[in-house]
């Protein structure tokens, strides 16, 4: 059995590109943050396209945010998280878009703006910058810049779970489950 494991390890190692074992990826932490952000924002943003405008007011039960309100809420909160990560004052209040954006076009515009604002922080992000201490989002305690970025990505993923349910209830396929084209 032991020889079988060694043999499997040799086969796997031979299949890797030359140098893959010798050289670790540059900035692996910031690359992981960037990758998680890309997946979260992509699924979330594509959900906005999948749901028809007539269903943006849909709520599965009373007392919860509508589909459109979730998108608007996440857009506003993203400015809070990413402004903190940038060391800036947020340009938009967390609840601004939930109060003001009522049509699909307005909500998607707010979401696209928030995503673009957050994308800026990732352009020059490396592991050293991710580890720098900044003020926490929503006036929270100081923490590594990465903590604000993780908070934002987690918030997107948390509410993507809501969107998946809303889409499925309406007979639609969520982006993460849709066939890749």
mmCIF file of C-alpha atoms in Angstrom:
data_model
loop_
_atom_site.group_PDB
_atom_site.id
_atom_site.type_symbol
_atom_site.label_atom_id
_atom_site.label_comp_id
_atom_site.label_asym_id
_atom_site.label_seq_id
_atom_site.Cartn_x
_atom_site.Cartn_y
_atom_site.Cartn_z
ATOM 1 C CA UNK A 1 0.000 0.000 0.000
ATOM 2 C CA UNK A 2 2.793 2.384 0.901
ATOM 3 C CA UNK A 3 4.437 1.959 -2.514
ATOM 4 C CA UNK A 4 1.119 2.730 -4.169
ATOM 5 C CA UNK A 5 0.904 6.091 -2.397
ATOM 6 C CA UNK A 6 4.464 6.963 -3.360
ATOM 7 C CA UNK A 7 3.749 5.977 -6.954
ATOM 8 C CA UNK A 8 0.602 8.183 -6.992
ATOM 9 C CA UNK A 9 2.574 11.118 -5.594
ATOM 10 C CA UNK A 10 5.214 10.710 -8.297
ATOM 11 C CA UNK A 11 2.543 10.617 -11.026
ATOM 12 C CA UNK A 12 0.812 13.761 -9.667
ATOM 13 C CA UNK A 13 4.145 15.570 -9.335
ATOM 14 C CA UNK A 14 5.094 14.694 -12.908
ATOM 15 C CA UNK A 15 1.799 16.149 -14.159
ATOM 16 C CA UNK A 16 2.493 19.557 -12.604
ATOM 17 C CA UNK A 17 4.106 22.297 -14.707
ATOM 18 C CA UNK A 18 7.861 22.572 -14.318
ATOM 19 C CA UNK A 19 8.656 24.807 -11.352
ATOM 20 C CA UNK A 20 5.186 24.580 -9.792
ATOM 21 C CA UNK A 21 6.555 22.905 -6.683
ATOM 22 C CA UNK A 22 9.686 25.020 -6.378
ATOM 23 C CA UNK A 23 8.128 28.479 -6.620
ATOM 24 C CA UNK A 24 5.213 29.515 -4.451
ATOM 25 C CA UNK A 25 2.766 31.957 -6.004
ATOM 26 C CA UNK A 26 3.636 35.581 -5.440
ATOM 27 C CA UNK A 27 1.279 37.167 -2.909
ATOM 28 C CA UNK A 28 -0.836 34.064 -2.245
ATOM 29 C CA UNK A 29 -3.013 35.754 0.381
ATOM 30 C CA UNK A 30 -4.040 38.693 -1.797
ATOM 31 C CA UNK A 31 -4.524 36.355 -4.752
ATOM 32 C CA UNK A 32 -6.892 34.254 -2.641
ATOM 33 C CA UNK A 33 -8.791 37.387 -1.563
ATOM 34 C CA UNK A 34 -9.048 38.533 -5.186
ATOM 35 C CA UNK A 35 -10.245 35.128 -6.377
ATOM 36 C CA UNK A 36 -12.954 34.886 -3.700
ATOM 37 C CA UNK A 37 -14.101 38.439 -4.495
ATOM 38 C CA UNK A 38 -14.276 37.725 -8.214
ATOM 39 C CA UNK A 39 -16.453 34.655 -7.721
ATOM 40 C CA UNK A 40 -18.754 36.356 -5.198
ATOM 41 C CA UNK A 41 -19.302 39.539 -7.221
ATOM 42 C CA UNK A 42 -19.803 37.604 -10.460
ATOM 43 C CA UNK A 43 -22.545 35.331 -9.118
ATOM 44 C CA UNK A 44 -24.201 38.200 -7.285
ATOM 45 C CA UNK A 45 -24.124 40.568 -10.260
ATOM 46 C CA UNK A 46 -25.318 37.908 -12.715
ATOM 47 C CA UNK A 47 -28.276 37.261 -10.382
ATOM 48 C CA UNK A 48 -29.370 40.845 -10.978
ATOM 49 C CA UNK A 49 -29.585 40.068 -14.700
ATOM 50 C CA UNK A 50 -31.378 36.739 -14.284
ATOM 51 C CA UNK A 51 -34.328 38.138 -12.312
ATOM 52 C CA UNK A 52 -36.847 40.003 -14.491
ATOM 53 C CA UNK A 53 -37.608 43.574 -13.432
ATOM 54 C CA UNK A 54 -41.220 42.636 -12.655
ATOM 55 C CA UNK A 55 -39.899 40.332 -9.902
ATOM 56 C CA UNK A 56 -37.509 42.814 -8.237
ATOM 57 C CA UNK A 57 -40.201 43.464 -5.616
ATOM 58 C CA UNK A 58 -40.592 39.736 -4.849
ATOM 59 C CA UNK A 59 -40.334 38.601 -1.233
ATOM 60 C CA UNK A 60 -40.882 34.963 -0.234
ATOM 61 C CA UNK A 61 -42.563 36.001 3.040
ATOM 62 C CA UNK A 62 -43.572 39.216 4.760
ATOM 63 C CA UNK A 63 -40.928 40.983 6.781
ATOM 64 C CA UNK A 64 -37.874 40.261 4.608
ATOM 65 C CA UNK A 65 -36.158 42.362 1.975
ATOM 66 C CA UNK A 66 -37.305 42.093 -1.609
ATOM 67 C CA UNK A 67 -34.952 40.807 -4.283
ATOM 68 C CA UNK A 68 -34.189 44.372 -5.400
ATOM 69 C CA UNK A 69 -33.764 45.604 -1.831
ATOM 70 C CA UNK A 70 -31.134 42.910 -1.173
ATOM 71 C CA UNK A 71 -29.155 44.062 -4.211
ATOM 72 C CA UNK A 72 -29.431 47.704 -3.101
ATOM 73 C CA UNK A 73 -28.496 46.836 0.487
ATOM 74 C CA UNK A 74 -25.368 44.980 -0.596
ATOM 75 C CA UNK A 75 -24.377 47.851 -2.893
ATOM 76 C CA UNK A 76 -24.554 50.321 -0.009
ATOM 77 C CA UNK A 77 -22.752 48.063 2.443
ATOM 78 C CA UNK A 78 -20.000 47.435 -0.109
ATOM 79 C CA UNK A 79 -19.075 51.098 -0.041
ATOM 80 C CA UNK A 80 -18.715 50.877 3.739
ATOM 81 C CA UNK A 81 -16.461 47.803 3.596
ATOM 82 C CA UNK A 82 -14.339 48.968 0.679
ATOM 83 C CA UNK A 83 -13.988 52.576 1.843
ATOM 84 C CA UNK A 84 -12.628 51.226 5.136
ATOM 85 C CA UNK A 85 -10.238 48.960 3.222
ATOM 86 C CA UNK A 86 -9.072 51.977 1.208
ATOM 87 C CA UNK A 87 -8.737 54.129 4.322
ATOM 88 C CA UNK A 88 -11.357 56.544 2.973
ATOM 89 C CA UNK A 89 -14.634 57.981 4.153
ATOM 90 C CA UNK A 90 -17.476 56.121 2.456
ATOM 91 C CA UNK A 91 -18.987 58.027 -0.480
ATOM 92 C CA UNK A 92 -22.424 56.441 0.110
ATOM 93 C CA UNK A 93 -24.324 55.492 3.259
ATOM 94 C CA UNK A 94 -25.150 51.849 3.748
ATOM 95 C CA UNK A 95 -28.899 52.419 3.333
ATOM 96 C CA UNK A 96 -28.707 55.063 0.578
ATOM 97 C CA UNK A 97 -29.565 52.814 -2.354
ATOM 98 C CA UNK A 98 -32.172 50.830 -0.476
ATOM 99 C CA UNK A 99 -33.980 54.121 0.076
ATOM 100 C CA UNK A 100 -33.423 55.688 -3.347
ATOM 101 C CA UNK A 101 -32.993 52.995 -6.033
ATOM 102 C CA UNK A 102 -36.387 51.538 -6.919
ATOM 103 C CA UNK A 103 -36.141 50.343 -10.537
ATOM 104 C CA UNK A 104 -34.013 47.494 -11.845
ATOM 105 C CA UNK A 105 -31.937 50.001 -13.830
ATOM 106 C CA UNK A 106 -31.279 52.157 -10.755
ATOM 107 C CA UNK A 107 -30.476 49.180 -8.545
ATOM 108 C CA UNK A 108 -28.129 47.616 -11.118
ATOM 109 C CA UNK A 109 -26.417 50.980 -11.628
ATOM 110 C CA UNK A 110 -25.842 51.270 -7.857
ATOM 111 C CA UNK A 111 -24.555 47.691 -7.689
ATOM 112 C CA UNK A 112 -22.223 48.181 -10.668
ATOM 113 C CA UNK A 113 -20.867 51.362 -9.073
ATOM 114 C CA UNK A 114 -20.232 49.580 -5.787
ATOM 115 C CA UNK A 115 -18.483 46.680 -7.500
ATOM 116 C CA UNK A 116 -16.284 49.060 -9.512
ATOM 117 C CA UNK A 117 -15.433 50.988 -6.335
ATOM 118 C CA UNK A 118 -14.403 47.773 -4.590
ATOM 119 C CA UNK A 119 -12.505 46.468 -7.626
ATOM 120 C CA UNK A 120 -10.145 49.453 -7.294
ATOM 121 C CA UNK A 121 -8.734 48.158 -4.008
ATOM 122 C CA UNK A 122 -7.752 44.844 -5.605
ATOM 123 C CA UNK A 123 -5.793 46.370 -8.512
ATOM 124 C CA UNK A 124 -2.672 47.084 -6.468
ATOM 125 C CA UNK A 125 -3.332 44.737 -3.568
ATOM 126 C CA UNK A 126 -0.443 42.573 -2.446
ATOM 127 C CA UNK A 127 0.067 40.605 0.762
ATOM 128 C CA UNK A 128 1.867 43.480 2.506
ATOM 129 C CA UNK A 129 -0.982 45.914 1.744
ATOM 130 C CA UNK A 130 -3.584 43.329 2.783
ATOM 131 C CA UNK A 131 -1.869 43.071 6.172
ATOM 132 C CA UNK A 132 -1.799 46.838 6.816
ATOM 133 C CA UNK A 133 -3.911 47.988 9.743
ATOM 134 C CA UNK A 134 -6.879 50.206 8.869
ATOM 135 C CA UNK A 135 -10.095 51.246 10.595
ATOM 136 C CA UNK A 136 -12.798 48.621 10.453
ATOM 137 C CA UNK A 137 -15.923 48.998 8.348
ATOM 138 C CA UNK A 138 -18.954 50.620 9.975
ATOM 139 C CA UNK A 139 -16.655 52.354 12.481
ATOM 140 C CA UNK A 140 -15.358 49.042 13.792
ATOM 141 C CA UNK A 141 -12.024 48.518 15.510
ATOM 142 C CA UNK A 142 -8.762 48.613 13.610
ATOM 143 C CA UNK A 143 -7.881 45.442 11.750
ATOM 144 C CA UNK A 144 -5.944 44.234 8.745
ATOM 145 C CA UNK A 145 -7.151 45.685 5.447
ATOM 146 C CA UNK A 146 -7.934 42.098 4.453
ATOM 147 C CA UNK A 147 -10.547 41.855 7.231
ATOM 148 C CA UNK A 148 -12.683 44.525 5.532
ATOM 149 C CA UNK A 149 -12.316 42.792 2.171
ATOM 150 C CA UNK A 150 -13.214 39.418 3.662
ATOM 151 C CA UNK A 151 -16.221 41.026 5.343
ATOM 152 C CA UNK A 152 -17.419 42.435 2.029
ATOM 153 C CA UNK A 153 -16.946 39.172 0.135
ATOM 154 C CA UNK A 154 -18.679 37.252 2.911
ATOM 155 C CA UNK A 155 -21.563 39.733 2.818
ATOM 156 C CA UNK A 156 -21.944 39.195 -0.937
ATOM 157 C CA UNK A 157 -21.931 35.418 -0.440
ATOM 158 C CA UNK A 158 -24.376 35.579 2.459
ATOM 159 C CA UNK A 159 -26.902 37.495 0.405
ATOM 160 C CA UNK A 160 -26.204 35.485 -2.740
ATOM 161 C CA UNK A 161 -27.705 32.624 -0.721
ATOM 162 C CA UNK A 162 -30.873 34.701 -0.364
ATOM 163 C CA UNK A 163 -30.899 35.473 -4.088
ATOM 164 C CA UNK A 164 -30.519 31.786 -4.982
ATOM 165 C CA UNK A 165 -33.656 31.003 -2.988
ATOM 166 C CA UNK A 166 -35.590 33.902 -4.524
ATOM 167 C CA UNK A 167 -34.555 32.870 -8.038
ATOM 168 C CA UNK A 168 -35.429 29.192 -7.509
ATOM 169 C CA UNK A 169 -38.846 30.045 -6.023
ATOM 170 C CA UNK A 170 -39.485 31.960 -9.246
ATOM 171 C CA UNK A 171 -38.413 29.022 -11.433
ATOM 172 C CA UNK A 172 -35.086 30.599 -12.423
ATOM 173 C CA UNK A 173 -31.612 29.053 -12.375
ATOM 174 C CA UNK A 174 -29.053 30.868 -10.217
ATOM 175 C CA UNK A 175 -25.831 31.874 -11.985
ATOM 176 C CA UNK A 176 -23.665 29.525 -9.924
ATOM 177 C CA UNK A 177 -25.790 26.585 -11.047
ATOM 178 C CA UNK A 178 -26.203 27.609 -14.666
ATOM 179 C CA UNK A 179 -24.209 25.753 -17.335
ATOM 180 C CA UNK A 180 -20.958 27.502 -18.247
ATOM 181 C CA UNK A 181 -20.937 28.920 -21.760
#
